[in-house]
């Protein structure tokens, strides 16, 4: 039986843990709201971009001079995996879900005899993948200590990827991130970036055929990198929102577990206290009887 | 009849309202769009978007580049970056101009894609400096 004092100490320590986790939950909830607003604000641009891509891509995809970003390099030997996870932990399985998926994909591709390169975005993504796949890492980016993520950050990553493509460092590029489905559900998803998947339904909503100025190809050469940046920006924002959602859930659970623990410890404490009193009483009574 | 104008940046929807005419800094020269324009997709270079109402310029925005989708009833501008003319910073423009010129000088002269990109950035930065001066 632990002593009363040690029980008291434990109860207090669990209580302060609970205070911390419940505070973290509040903070995550308010950051989540901001992240969600940011993700929503980015939506109109992405939608219109997709519409333009649809009407442009369809007209160029068939031609032999179509840009690499759209049709790829023609082979699929070298795969670049961009794994996007959070910069911080304490968010349940959020980060390791992405890591596990990236690792699975890497193993699968290598089993097929392909070369894998990994670009890790987010500190936790790097930490996770570095353990087993360090030799495949070609770089990592993180936003530690940054208040918010801007489009410029996504653009920088996109530029790096485009540079690597032109240098012939990979053939296919896939991004792995947590899709934000709802506050409690983030689904690890893989999304192909290069060759760019064209939106389905040829010229969806294109009741009018557009004139292009300048010609389609020049246009596409500009539109594709921008589209890549937008896709990455979306992945970053969804990761950001998903991270806080996941952290909120994790901290909520932790707060509840701490509550359960406090209840159990308090019960033990009270039992021990009562046992002490009873013992003392018995001692007094039997002492009095003996006299 | 007004034309619906929308200006969107990756970070947010900047502006959405009907205007009488909008002048876009299209890649091959400025382009005025009225209601009923034939459908077009144009590339934008760095420059000013001018919004006309009642025959006068009502609002100006600097864009560093982007795309515009024109349909008979709507103009959608996808701007990489857009700032109201009054808020354009000359210092920032000059800084970018210097950086872009340095990139252009450093770029491999045989790589047309790279040179073009650097040239575009120079143009865009020049337009920014001009916008700030005006």
PDB file of C-alpha atoms in Angstrom, chain A residues 61-200:
ATOM      1  CA  UNK A  61      -1.877  16.787 -73.692  1.00  0.00           C
ATOM      2  CA  UNK A  62      -1.736  14.926 -76.988  1.00  0.00           C
ATOM      3  CA  UNK A  63       1.064  16.910 -78.574  1.00  0.00           C
ATOM      4  CA  UNK A  64       4.646  15.590 -78.451  1.00  0.00           C
ATOM      5  CA  UNK A  65       6.023  18.927 -77.247  1.00  0.00           C
ATOM      6  CA  UNK A  66       3.808  18.976 -74.185  1.00  0.00           C
ATOM      7  CA  UNK A  67       5.780  20.126 -71.129  1.00  0.00           C
ATOM      8  CA  UNK A  68       7.354  17.602 -68.783  1.00  0.00           C
ATOM      9  CA  UNK A  69       5.339  18.865 -65.867  1.00  0.00           C
ATOM     10  CA  UNK A  70       2.166  17.722 -67.563  1.00  0.00           C
ATOM     11  CA  UNK A  71       3.138  14.453 -69.177  1.00  0.00           C
ATOM     12  CA  UNK A  72       6.188  13.454 -67.164  1.00  0.00           C
ATOM     13  CA  UNK A  73       9.527  12.377 -68.555  1.00  0.00           C
ATOM     14  CA  UNK A  74       8.119   9.332 -70.274  1.00  0.00           C
ATOM     15  CA  UNK A  75       9.575   6.837 -67.829  1.00  0.00           C
ATOM     16  CA  UNK A  76       8.787   5.960 -64.229  1.00  0.00           C
ATOM     17  CA  UNK A  77      12.109   4.773 -62.872  1.00  0.00           C
ATOM     18  CA  UNK A  78      12.735   7.339 -60.185  1.00  0.00           C
ATOM     19  CA  UNK A  79      10.003   8.340 -57.795  1.00  0.00           C
ATOM     20  CA  UNK A  80      10.079  11.427 -55.633  1.00  0.00           C
ATOM     21  CA  UNK A  81       7.909  11.175 -52.550  1.00  0.00           C
ATOM     22  CA  UNK A  82       7.030  14.405 -50.815  1.00  0.00           C
ATOM     23  CA  UNK A  83       5.913  13.527 -47.297  1.00  0.00           C
ATOM     24  CA  UNK A  84       4.119  16.368 -45.549  1.00  0.00           C
ATOM     25  CA  UNK A  85       3.601  16.180 -41.778  1.00  0.00           C
ATOM     26  CA  UNK A  86       3.557  18.567 -38.849  1.00  0.00           C
ATOM     27  CA  UNK A  87       6.471  20.230 -37.120  1.00  0.00           C
ATOM     28  CA  UNK A  88       5.437  19.259 -33.646  1.00  0.00           C
ATOM     29  CA  UNK A  89       4.238  16.160 -31.898  1.00  0.00           C
ATOM     30  CA  UNK A  90       1.592  15.486 -29.279  1.00  0.00           C
ATOM     31  CA  UNK A  91      -1.024  15.044 -31.934  1.00  0.00           C
ATOM     32  CA  UNK A  92      -1.867  11.377 -31.772  1.00  0.00           C
ATOM     33  CA  UNK A  93      -1.034   9.303 -34.809  1.00  0.00           C
ATOM     34  CA  UNK A  94      -1.130  12.309 -37.134  1.00  0.00           C
ATOM     35  CA  UNK A  95       2.547  12.435 -38.034  1.00  0.00           C
ATOM     36  CA  UNK A  96       3.267   8.755 -37.958  1.00  0.00           C
ATOM     37  CA  UNK A  97       0.342   8.029 -40.283  1.00  0.00           C
ATOM     38  CA  UNK A  98       2.057   9.991 -43.019  1.00  0.00           C
ATOM     39  CA  UNK A  99       5.394   8.453 -42.163  1.00  0.00           C
ATOM     40  CA  UNK A 100       4.017   4.952 -42.243  1.00  0.00           C
ATOM     41  CA  UNK A 101       2.317   5.513 -45.561  1.00  0.00           C
ATOM     42  CA  UNK A 102       5.442   7.036 -47.103  1.00  0.00           C
ATOM     43  CA  UNK A 103       7.530   4.142 -45.839  1.00  0.00           C
ATOM     44  CA  UNK A 104       5.059   1.594 -47.192  1.00  0.00           C
ATOM     45  CA  UNK A 105       5.016   3.277 -50.567  1.00  0.00           C
ATOM     46  CA  UNK A 106       8.799   3.503 -50.680  1.00  0.00           C
ATOM     47  CA  UNK A 107       9.143  -0.181 -49.853  1.00  0.00           C
ATOM     48  CA  UNK A 108       6.565  -1.133 -52.439  1.00  0.00           C
ATOM     49  CA  UNK A 109       8.243   0.922 -55.167  1.00  0.00           C
ATOM     50  CA  UNK A 110      11.632  -0.483 -54.326  1.00  0.00           C
ATOM     51  CA  UNK A 111      10.235  -3.993 -54.456  1.00  0.00           C
ATOM     52  CA  UNK A 112       9.208  -3.164 -58.016  1.00  0.00           C
ATOM     53  CA  UNK A 113      12.785  -2.210 -58.766  1.00  0.00           C
ATOM     54  CA  UNK A 114      12.321   1.555 -58.788  1.00  0.00           C
ATOM     55  CA  UNK A 115      14.467   4.185 -57.187  1.00  0.00           C
ATOM     56  CA  UNK A 116      12.915   6.270 -54.428  1.00  0.00           C
ATOM     57  CA  UNK A 117      13.836   9.752 -53.322  1.00  0.00           C
ATOM     58  CA  UNK A 118      12.207  11.475 -50.404  1.00  0.00           C
ATOM     59  CA  UNK A 119      11.612  15.126 -49.713  1.00  0.00           C
ATOM     60  CA  UNK A 120      10.400  15.543 -46.149  1.00  0.00           C
ATOM     61  CA  UNK A 121       8.247  18.543 -45.295  1.00  0.00           C
ATOM     62  CA  UNK A 122       7.741  19.187 -41.603  1.00  0.00           C
ATOM     63  CA  UNK A 123      10.139  18.335 -38.829  1.00  0.00           C
ATOM     64  CA  UNK A 124       8.267  15.244 -37.697  1.00  0.00           C
ATOM     65  CA  UNK A 125       8.154  13.859 -41.199  1.00  0.00           C
ATOM     66  CA  UNK A 126      11.929  14.182 -41.407  1.00  0.00           C
ATOM     67  CA  UNK A 127      12.455  12.618 -37.986  1.00  0.00           C
ATOM     68  CA  UNK A 128      10.255   9.669 -38.801  1.00  0.00           C
ATOM     69  CA  UNK A 129      11.647   8.886 -42.232  1.00  0.00           C
ATOM     70  CA  UNK A 130      15.238   9.500 -41.259  1.00  0.00           C
ATOM     71  CA  UNK A 131      15.182   6.448 -39.051  1.00  0.00           C
ATOM     72  CA  UNK A 132      14.870   3.891 -41.815  1.00  0.00           C
ATOM     73  CA  UNK A 133      15.084   5.683 -45.099  1.00  0.00           C
ATOM     74  CA  UNK A 134      17.862   8.173 -44.431  1.00  0.00           C
ATOM     75  CA  UNK A 135      19.732   7.150 -47.578  1.00  0.00           C
ATOM     76  CA  UNK A 136      16.751   8.117 -49.761  1.00  0.00           C
ATOM     77  CA  UNK A 137      16.304  11.563 -48.299  1.00  0.00           C
ATOM     78  CA  UNK A 138      17.142  14.327 -50.715  1.00  0.00           C
ATOM     79  CA  UNK A 139      16.136  17.193 -48.497  1.00  0.00           C
ATOM     80  CA  UNK A 140      13.782  18.512 -45.919  1.00  0.00           C
ATOM     81  CA  UNK A 141      11.868  21.689 -45.253  1.00  0.00           C
ATOM     82  CA  UNK A 142      10.283  22.759 -42.013  1.00  0.00           C
ATOM     83  CA  UNK A 143       8.379  25.687 -40.619  1.00  0.00           C
ATOM     84  CA  UNK A 144       9.516  25.470 -37.008  1.00  0.00           C
ATOM     85  CA  UNK A 145       8.887  28.687 -35.159  1.00  0.00           C
ATOM     86  CA  UNK A 146       6.768  30.187 -37.919  1.00  0.00           C
ATOM     87  CA  UNK A 147       3.436  31.726 -37.116  1.00  0.00           C
ATOM     88  CA  UNK A 148       1.688  30.924 -40.355  1.00  0.00           C
ATOM     89  CA  UNK A 149       2.348  29.364 -43.719  1.00  0.00           C
ATOM     90  CA  UNK A 150       2.152  31.593 -46.759  1.00  0.00           C
ATOM     91  CA  UNK A 151       1.844  30.891 -50.440  1.00  0.00           C
ATOM     92  CA  UNK A 152       5.479  31.917 -50.858  1.00  0.00           C
ATOM     93  CA  UNK A 153       6.544  28.863 -48.826  1.00  0.00           C
ATOM     94  CA  UNK A 154       4.627  26.547 -51.120  1.00  0.00           C
ATOM     95  CA  UNK A 155       6.084  28.328 -54.123  1.00  0.00           C
ATOM     96  CA  UNK A 156       9.605  27.783 -52.858  1.00  0.00           C
ATOM     97  CA  UNK A 157       8.973  24.058 -52.501  1.00  0.00           C
ATOM     98  CA  UNK A 158       7.365  23.912 -55.949  1.00  0.00           C
ATOM     99  CA  UNK A 159      10.338  25.706 -57.485  1.00  0.00           C
ATOM    100  CA  UNK A 160      12.656  23.210 -55.912  1.00  0.00           C
ATOM    101  CA  UNK A 161      10.647  20.313 -57.324  1.00  0.00           C
ATOM    102  CA  UNK A 162      10.509  21.870 -60.783  1.00  0.00           C
ATOM    103  CA  UNK A 163      14.262  22.431 -60.645  1.00  0.00           C
ATOM    104  CA  UNK A 164      14.812  18.795 -59.770  1.00  0.00           C
ATOM    105  CA  UNK A 165      12.562  17.706 -62.611  1.00  0.00           C
ATOM    106  CA  UNK A 166      14.475  19.772 -65.141  1.00  0.00           C
ATOM    107  CA  UNK A 167      17.729  18.411 -63.825  1.00  0.00           C
ATOM    108  CA  UNK A 168      16.340  14.931 -64.531  1.00  0.00           C
ATOM    109  CA  UNK A 169      16.500  13.849 -60.900  1.00  0.00           C
ATOM    110  CA  UNK A 170      13.159  12.061 -60.892  1.00  0.00           C
ATOM    111  CA  UNK A 171      10.352  10.929 -63.189  1.00  0.00           C
ATOM    112  CA  UNK A 172       7.252  10.772 -61.035  1.00  0.00           C
ATOM    113  CA  UNK A 173       6.377  12.941 -58.084  1.00  0.00           C
ATOM    114  CA  UNK A 174       3.818  12.019 -55.445  1.00  0.00           C
ATOM    115  CA  UNK A 175       2.850  13.947 -52.365  1.00  0.00           C
ATOM    116  CA  UNK A 176       1.707  12.204 -49.200  1.00  0.00           C
ATOM    117  CA  UNK A 177      -0.232  14.242 -46.700  1.00  0.00           C
ATOM    118  CA  UNK A 178      -3.126  14.104 -44.292  1.00  0.00           C
ATOM    119  CA  UNK A 179      -6.280  15.102 -46.104  1.00  0.00           C
ATOM    120  CA  UNK A 180      -8.459  17.151 -43.838  1.00  0.00           C
ATOM    121  CA  UNK A 181     -11.830  15.532 -43.861  1.00  0.00           C
ATOM    122  CA  UNK A 182     -13.142  16.866 -40.596  1.00  0.00           C
ATOM    123  CA  UNK A 183     -11.823  17.999 -37.263  1.00  0.00           C
ATOM    124  CA  UNK A 184     -11.677  14.435 -36.045  1.00  0.00           C
ATOM    125  CA  UNK A 185     -10.819  12.642 -39.275  1.00  0.00           C
ATOM    126  CA  UNK A 186      -7.590  13.232 -41.200  1.00  0.00           C
ATOM    127  CA  UNK A 187      -6.917  10.673 -43.845  1.00  0.00           C
ATOM    128  CA  UNK A 188      -3.385   9.997 -45.023  1.00  0.00           C
ATOM    129  CA  UNK A 189      -3.583  10.338 -48.786  1.00  0.00           C
ATOM    130  CA  UNK A 190      -1.230  10.120 -51.706  1.00  0.00           C
ATOM    131  CA  UNK A 191      -1.667  12.544 -54.566  1.00  0.00           C
ATOM    132  CA  UNK A 192       0.277  12.505 -57.798  1.00  0.00           C
ATOM    133  CA  UNK A 193       1.780  15.823 -58.817  1.00  0.00           C
ATOM    134  CA  UNK A 194       3.919  14.980 -61.830  1.00  0.00           C
ATOM    135  CA  UNK A 195       2.801  13.927 -64.405  1.00  0.00           C
ATOM    136  CA  UNK A 196      -0.115  16.184 -63.583  1.00  0.00           C
ATOM    137  CA  UNK A 197      -3.434  14.366 -63.454  1.00  0.00           C
ATOM    138  CA  UNK A 198      -5.914  16.232 -65.599  1.00  0.00           C
ATOM    139  CA  UNK A 199      -9.312  16.885 -64.120  1.00  0.00           C
ATOM    140  CA  UNK A 200     -11.792  14.356 -65.416  1.00  0.00           C
TER     141      UNK A 200
END
